[in-house]
Short mmCIF file of C-alpha atoms in Angstrom, two decimals:
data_model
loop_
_atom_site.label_atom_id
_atom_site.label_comp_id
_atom_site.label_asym_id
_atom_site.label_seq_id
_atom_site.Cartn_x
_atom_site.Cartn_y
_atom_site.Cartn_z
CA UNK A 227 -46.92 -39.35 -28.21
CA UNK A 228 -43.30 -37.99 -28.71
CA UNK A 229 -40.19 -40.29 -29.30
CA UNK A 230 -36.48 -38.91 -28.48
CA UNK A 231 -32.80 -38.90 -28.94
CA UNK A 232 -33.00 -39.74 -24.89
CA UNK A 233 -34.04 -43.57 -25.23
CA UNK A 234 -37.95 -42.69 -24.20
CA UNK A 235 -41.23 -42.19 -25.78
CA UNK A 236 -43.71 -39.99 -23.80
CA UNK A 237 -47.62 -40.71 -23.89
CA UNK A 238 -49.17 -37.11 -23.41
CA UNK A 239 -52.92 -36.65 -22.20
CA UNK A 240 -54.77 -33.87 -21.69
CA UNK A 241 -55.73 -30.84 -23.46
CA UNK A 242 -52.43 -28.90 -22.30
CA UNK A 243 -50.52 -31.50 -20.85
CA UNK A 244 -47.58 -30.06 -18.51
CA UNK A 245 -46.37 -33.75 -17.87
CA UNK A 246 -46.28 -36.90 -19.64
CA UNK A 247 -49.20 -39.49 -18.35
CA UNK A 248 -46.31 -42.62 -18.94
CA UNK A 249 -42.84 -43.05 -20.36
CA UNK A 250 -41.61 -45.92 -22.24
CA UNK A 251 -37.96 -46.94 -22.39
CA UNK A 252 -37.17 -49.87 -24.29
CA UNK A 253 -33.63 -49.90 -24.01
CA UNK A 254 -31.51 -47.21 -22.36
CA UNK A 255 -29.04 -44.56 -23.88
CA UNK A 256 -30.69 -45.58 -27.24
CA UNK A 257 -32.88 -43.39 -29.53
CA UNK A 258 -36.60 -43.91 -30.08
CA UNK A 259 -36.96 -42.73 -33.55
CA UNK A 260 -40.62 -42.92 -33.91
CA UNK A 261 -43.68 -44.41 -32.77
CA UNK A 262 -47.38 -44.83 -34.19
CA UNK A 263 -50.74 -45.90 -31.96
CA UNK A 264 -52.91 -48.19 -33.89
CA UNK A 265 -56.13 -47.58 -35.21
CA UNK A 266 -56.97 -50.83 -35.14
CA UNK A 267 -56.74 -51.53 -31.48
CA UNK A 268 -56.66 -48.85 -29.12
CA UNK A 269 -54.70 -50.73 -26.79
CA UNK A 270 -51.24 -50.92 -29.25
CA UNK A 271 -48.59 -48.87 -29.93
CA UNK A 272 -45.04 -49.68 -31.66
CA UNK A 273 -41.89 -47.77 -31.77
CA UNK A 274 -39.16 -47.36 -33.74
CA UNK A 275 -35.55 -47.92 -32.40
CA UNK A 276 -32.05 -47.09 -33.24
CA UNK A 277 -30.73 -50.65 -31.79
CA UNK A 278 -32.06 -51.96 -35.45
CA UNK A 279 -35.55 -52.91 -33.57
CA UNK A 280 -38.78 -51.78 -33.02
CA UNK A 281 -41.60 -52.85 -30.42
CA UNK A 282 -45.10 -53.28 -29.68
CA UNK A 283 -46.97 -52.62 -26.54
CA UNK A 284 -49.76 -53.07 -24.61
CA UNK A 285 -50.97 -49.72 -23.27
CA UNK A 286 -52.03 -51.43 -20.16
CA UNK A 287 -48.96 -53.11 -19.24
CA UNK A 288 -45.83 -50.87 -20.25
CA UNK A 289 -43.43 -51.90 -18.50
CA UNK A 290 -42.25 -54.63 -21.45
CA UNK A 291 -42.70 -55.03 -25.24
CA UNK A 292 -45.40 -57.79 -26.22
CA UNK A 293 -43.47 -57.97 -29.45
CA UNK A 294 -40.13 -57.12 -30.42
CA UNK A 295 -39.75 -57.03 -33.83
CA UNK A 296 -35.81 -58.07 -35.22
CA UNK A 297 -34.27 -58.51 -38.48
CA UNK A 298 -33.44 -55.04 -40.00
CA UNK A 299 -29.21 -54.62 -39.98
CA UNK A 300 -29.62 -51.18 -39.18
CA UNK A 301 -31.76 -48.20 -37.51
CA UNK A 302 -35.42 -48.77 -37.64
CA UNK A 303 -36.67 -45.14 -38.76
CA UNK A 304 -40.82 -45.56 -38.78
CA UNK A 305 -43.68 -47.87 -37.40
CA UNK A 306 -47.15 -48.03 -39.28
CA UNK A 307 -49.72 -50.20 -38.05
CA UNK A 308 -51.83 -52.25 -41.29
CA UNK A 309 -53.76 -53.67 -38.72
CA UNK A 310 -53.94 -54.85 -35.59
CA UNK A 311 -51.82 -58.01 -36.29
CA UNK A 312 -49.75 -56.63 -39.31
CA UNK A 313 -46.69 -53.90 -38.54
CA UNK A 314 -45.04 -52.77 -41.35
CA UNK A 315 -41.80 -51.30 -40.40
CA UNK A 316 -39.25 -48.67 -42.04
CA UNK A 317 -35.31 -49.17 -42.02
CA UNK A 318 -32.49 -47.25 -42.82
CA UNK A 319 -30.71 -50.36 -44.33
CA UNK A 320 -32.56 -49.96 -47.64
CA UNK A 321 -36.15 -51.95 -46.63
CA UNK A 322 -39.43 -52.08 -45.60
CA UNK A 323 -40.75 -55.04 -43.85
CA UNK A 324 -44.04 -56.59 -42.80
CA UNK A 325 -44.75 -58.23 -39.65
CA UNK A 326 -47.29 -60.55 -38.61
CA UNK A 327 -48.02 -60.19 -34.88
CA UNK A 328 -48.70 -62.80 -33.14
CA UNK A 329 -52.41 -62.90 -31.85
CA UNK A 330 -53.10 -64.31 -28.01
CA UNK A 331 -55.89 -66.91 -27.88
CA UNK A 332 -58.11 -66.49 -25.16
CA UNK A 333 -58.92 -69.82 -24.33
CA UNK A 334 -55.73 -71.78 -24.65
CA UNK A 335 -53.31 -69.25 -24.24
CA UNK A 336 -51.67 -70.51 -27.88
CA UNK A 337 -49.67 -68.31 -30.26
CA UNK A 338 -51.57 -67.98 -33.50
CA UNK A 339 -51.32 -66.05 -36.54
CA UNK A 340 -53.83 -64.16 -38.83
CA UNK A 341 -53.86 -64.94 -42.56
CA UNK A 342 -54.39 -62.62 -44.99
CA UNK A 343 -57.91 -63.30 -44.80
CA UNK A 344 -58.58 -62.76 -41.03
CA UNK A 345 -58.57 -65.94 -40.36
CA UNK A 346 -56.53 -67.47 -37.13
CA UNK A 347 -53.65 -70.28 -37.43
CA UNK A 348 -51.19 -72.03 -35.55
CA UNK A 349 -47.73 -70.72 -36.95
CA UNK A 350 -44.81 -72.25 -34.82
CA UNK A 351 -42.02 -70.03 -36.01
CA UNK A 352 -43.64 -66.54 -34.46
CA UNK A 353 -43.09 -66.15 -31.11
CA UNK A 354 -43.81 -62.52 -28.49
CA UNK A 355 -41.71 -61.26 -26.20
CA UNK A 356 -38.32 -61.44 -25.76
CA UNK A 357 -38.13 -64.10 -29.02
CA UNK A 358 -38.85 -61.73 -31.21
CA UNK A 359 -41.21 -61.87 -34.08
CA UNK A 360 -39.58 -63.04 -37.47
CA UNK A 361 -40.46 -60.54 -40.65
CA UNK A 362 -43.62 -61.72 -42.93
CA UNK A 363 -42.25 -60.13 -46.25
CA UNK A 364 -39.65 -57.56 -47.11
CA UNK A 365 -39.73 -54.84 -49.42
CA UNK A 366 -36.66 -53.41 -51.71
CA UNK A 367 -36.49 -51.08 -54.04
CA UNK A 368 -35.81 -47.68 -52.86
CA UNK A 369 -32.25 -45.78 -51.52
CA UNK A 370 -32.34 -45.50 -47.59
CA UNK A 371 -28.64 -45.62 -46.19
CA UNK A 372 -28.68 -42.16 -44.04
CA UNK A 373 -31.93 -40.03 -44.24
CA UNK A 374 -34.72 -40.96 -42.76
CA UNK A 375 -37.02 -40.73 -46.13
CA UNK A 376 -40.70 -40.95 -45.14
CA UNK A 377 -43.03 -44.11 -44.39
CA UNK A 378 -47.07 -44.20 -45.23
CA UNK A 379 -49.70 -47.06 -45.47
CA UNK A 380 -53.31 -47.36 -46.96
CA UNK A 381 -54.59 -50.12 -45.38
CA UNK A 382 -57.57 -50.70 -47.68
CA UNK A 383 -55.44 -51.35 -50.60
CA UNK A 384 -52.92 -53.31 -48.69
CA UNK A 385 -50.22 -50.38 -50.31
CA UNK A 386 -47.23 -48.42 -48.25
CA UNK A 387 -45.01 -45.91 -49.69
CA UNK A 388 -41.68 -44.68 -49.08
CA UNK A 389 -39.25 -41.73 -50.05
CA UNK A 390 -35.95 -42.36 -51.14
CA UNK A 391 -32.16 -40.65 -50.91
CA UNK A 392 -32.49 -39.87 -54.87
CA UNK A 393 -36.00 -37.79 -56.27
CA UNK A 394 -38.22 -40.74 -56.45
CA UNK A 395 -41.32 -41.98 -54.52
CA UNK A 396 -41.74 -45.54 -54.56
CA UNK A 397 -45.29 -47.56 -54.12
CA UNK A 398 -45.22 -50.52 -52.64
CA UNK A 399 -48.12 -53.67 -51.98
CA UNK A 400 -47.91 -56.23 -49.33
CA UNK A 401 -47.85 -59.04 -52.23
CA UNK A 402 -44.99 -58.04 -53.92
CA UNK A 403 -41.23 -57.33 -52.60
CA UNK A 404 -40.43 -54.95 -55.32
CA UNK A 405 -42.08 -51.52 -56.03
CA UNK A 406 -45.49 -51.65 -57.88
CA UNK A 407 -44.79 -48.19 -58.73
CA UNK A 408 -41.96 -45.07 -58.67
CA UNK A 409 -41.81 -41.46 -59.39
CA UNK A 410 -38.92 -39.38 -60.16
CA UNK A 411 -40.29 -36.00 -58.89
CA UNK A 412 -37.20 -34.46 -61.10
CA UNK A 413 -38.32 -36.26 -64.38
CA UNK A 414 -40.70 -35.78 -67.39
CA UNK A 415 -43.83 -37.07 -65.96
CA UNK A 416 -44.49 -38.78 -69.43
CA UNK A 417 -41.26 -40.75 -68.37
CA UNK A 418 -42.56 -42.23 -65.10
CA UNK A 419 -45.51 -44.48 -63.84
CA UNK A 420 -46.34 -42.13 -61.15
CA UNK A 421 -47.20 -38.47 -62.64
CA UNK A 422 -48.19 -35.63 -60.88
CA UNK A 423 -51.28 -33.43 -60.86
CA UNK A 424 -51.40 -29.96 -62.36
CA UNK A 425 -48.75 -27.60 -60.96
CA UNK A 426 -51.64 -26.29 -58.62
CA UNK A 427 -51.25 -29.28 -56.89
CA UNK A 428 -47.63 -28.49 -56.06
CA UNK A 429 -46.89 -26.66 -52.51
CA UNK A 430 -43.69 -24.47 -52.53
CA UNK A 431 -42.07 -23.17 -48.90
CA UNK A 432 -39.44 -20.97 -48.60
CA UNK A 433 -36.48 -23.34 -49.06
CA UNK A 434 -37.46 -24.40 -52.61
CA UNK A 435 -33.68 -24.44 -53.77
CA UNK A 436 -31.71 -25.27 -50.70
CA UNK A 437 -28.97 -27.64 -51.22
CA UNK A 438 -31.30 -28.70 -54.22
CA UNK A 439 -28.56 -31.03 -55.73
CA UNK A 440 -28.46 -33.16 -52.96
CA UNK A 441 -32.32 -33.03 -52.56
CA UNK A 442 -34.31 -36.39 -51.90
CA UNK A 443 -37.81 -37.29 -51.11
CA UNK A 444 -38.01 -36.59 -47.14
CA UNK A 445 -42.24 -37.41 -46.57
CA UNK A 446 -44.71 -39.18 -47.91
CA UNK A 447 -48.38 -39.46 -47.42
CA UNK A 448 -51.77 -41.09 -48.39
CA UNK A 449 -54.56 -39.43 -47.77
CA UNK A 450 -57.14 -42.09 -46.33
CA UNK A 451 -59.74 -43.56 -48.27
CA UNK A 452 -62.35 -42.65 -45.42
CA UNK A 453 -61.59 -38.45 -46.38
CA UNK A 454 -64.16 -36.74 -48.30
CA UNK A 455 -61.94 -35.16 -50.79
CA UNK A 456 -60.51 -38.90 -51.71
CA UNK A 457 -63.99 -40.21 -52.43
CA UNK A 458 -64.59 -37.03 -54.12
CA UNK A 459 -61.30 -37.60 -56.35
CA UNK A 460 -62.09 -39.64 -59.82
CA UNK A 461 -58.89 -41.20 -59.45
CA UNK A 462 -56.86 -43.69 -57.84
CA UNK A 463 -55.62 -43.13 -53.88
CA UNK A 464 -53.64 -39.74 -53.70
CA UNK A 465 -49.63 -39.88 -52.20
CA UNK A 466 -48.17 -36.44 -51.20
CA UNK A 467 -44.57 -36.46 -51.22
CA UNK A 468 -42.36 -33.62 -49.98
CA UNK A 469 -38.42 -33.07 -51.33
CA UNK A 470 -36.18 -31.95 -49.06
CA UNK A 471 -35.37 -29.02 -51.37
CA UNK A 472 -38.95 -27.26 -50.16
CA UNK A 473 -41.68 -28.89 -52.32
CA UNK A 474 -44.76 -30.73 -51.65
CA UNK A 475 -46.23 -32.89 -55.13
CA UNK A 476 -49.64 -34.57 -54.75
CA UNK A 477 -49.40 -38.16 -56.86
CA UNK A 478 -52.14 -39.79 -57.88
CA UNK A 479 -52.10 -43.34 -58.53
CA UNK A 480 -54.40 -45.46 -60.74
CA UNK A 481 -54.89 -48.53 -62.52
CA UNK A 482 -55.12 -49.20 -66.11
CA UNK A 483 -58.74 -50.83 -66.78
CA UNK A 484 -57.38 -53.65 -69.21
CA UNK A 485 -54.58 -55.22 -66.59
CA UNK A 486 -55.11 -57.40 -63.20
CA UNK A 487 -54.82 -54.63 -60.55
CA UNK A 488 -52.19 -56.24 -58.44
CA UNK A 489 -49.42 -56.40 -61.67
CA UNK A 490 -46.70 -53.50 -61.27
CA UNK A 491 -47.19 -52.90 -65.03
CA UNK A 492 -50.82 -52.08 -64.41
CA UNK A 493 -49.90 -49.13 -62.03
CA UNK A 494 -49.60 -45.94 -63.50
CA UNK A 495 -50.47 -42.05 -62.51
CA UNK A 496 -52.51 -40.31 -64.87
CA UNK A 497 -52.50 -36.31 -64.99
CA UNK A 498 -55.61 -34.88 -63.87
#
């Protein structure tokens, strides 16, 4: 799938595809700025738009959203799917935010809601369609006026992460609004929750010192918990996180053994 400046997203099939197999337009003469199919359900997608909202479809009926998602004040930069009821979205007005989708009942036709827990309730307040689907939880925390900085999720561990306009990396969970854990890539690592791993672990292109005074965090990325080289790791789950001076880091983030996992003082990176 490809998203564009042009208002569409593009669905591409086949092993050299010279056409798109469907286009998706969810509003014209506005940008789609990115768009994510969900592992969960291989019927959903979501994208990312510039009008401040971003949508979910059905892959069998394209022709409308079965969700539109409102709320953020400004661009909506990235889409990640938690699962297939829970969209956690990426704005350039500062926040992340978590959706609950809406799940279609098969007998009755009623609007209901998974908890945290799987489990199905009646929820009034979310509606599909044209309504719009009111945010779950937002997050705060990290700079995001301009750039678009970077948007990952881990699933497992309920955990996203997101760059920032400054050098730091910032962990969130889906309990908590503010970060569980940040990492200036610019600072002492003994200075910061997050540290990196050895300098190996560090992946240098050749634009390592461009503009490097206005550099900020431009990508981030967990590697799943499903990859071999995870489950190999004795360590917490691993973030990469690029700077838009050139340089890729690989974080690793862990818990201390003698707090409650879900505190933000428990979270810390350990040097490997």
């Amino acid at each position: 799938m490809s998203t564009s400046d042009d208002g569409t997203a593009r669905i591409w099939t086949g092993s050299a595809p010279s056409q798109a197999g469907a286009t998706i337009q969810p509003q014209a003469g506005v940008s789609v700025c990115d768009g994510s199919f969900c592992n969960f359900d291989k019927n959903l997608l979501a994208l990312a738009s510039a009008n401040h909202n971003a949508y979910v479809y059905d892959l069998r009926r394209l022709d409308e959203p079965l969700h539109t998602l409102t709320g953020h004040s400004r661009a909506v930069s990235y889409v990640r799917f938690l699962s297939s009821q829970r969209l956690v979205t990426a704005s350039v007005d500062g926040s992340l935010a978590c959706w609950d989708l809406p799940y279609q009942s098969e007998s009755a036709g009623d609007q209901v809601v998974p908890d945290w827990d799987g489990n199905f309730s009646g929820n009034a307040h979310l509606r599909s369609g044209k309504d719009g689907v009111k945010a779950w939880r937002r997050f705060v925390g990290h700079k995001n006026a301009k750039n678009f900085v970077g948007l990952t999720v881990r699933p497992e561990d309920g955990l996203m992460a997101s760059g920032s306009e400054t050098s730091t990396v910032y962990a969130y969970n889906t309990h908590w609004a503010s970060p569980i854990a940040k990492r200036d890539l610019a600072a002492n690592a003994s200075q910061c929750w997050m540290q990196c791993l050895p300098e190996e672990a560090e992946v240098h292109s050749p634009l390592v010192g461009f503009n490097c005074r206005k550099q900020f965090v431009s990508a981030v990325d967990f590697m799943p918990a499903s990859c071999q080289a995870q489950q190999d790791f004795q360590g917490g789950p691993l973030l990469a996180a690029a700077m838009s001076s050139g340089t890729v880091k690989v974080l690793a983030l862990n818990l201390l053994p003698h707090q409650e996992p879900s505190l933000s003082e428990s979270s810390e990176v350990r040097e490997q």
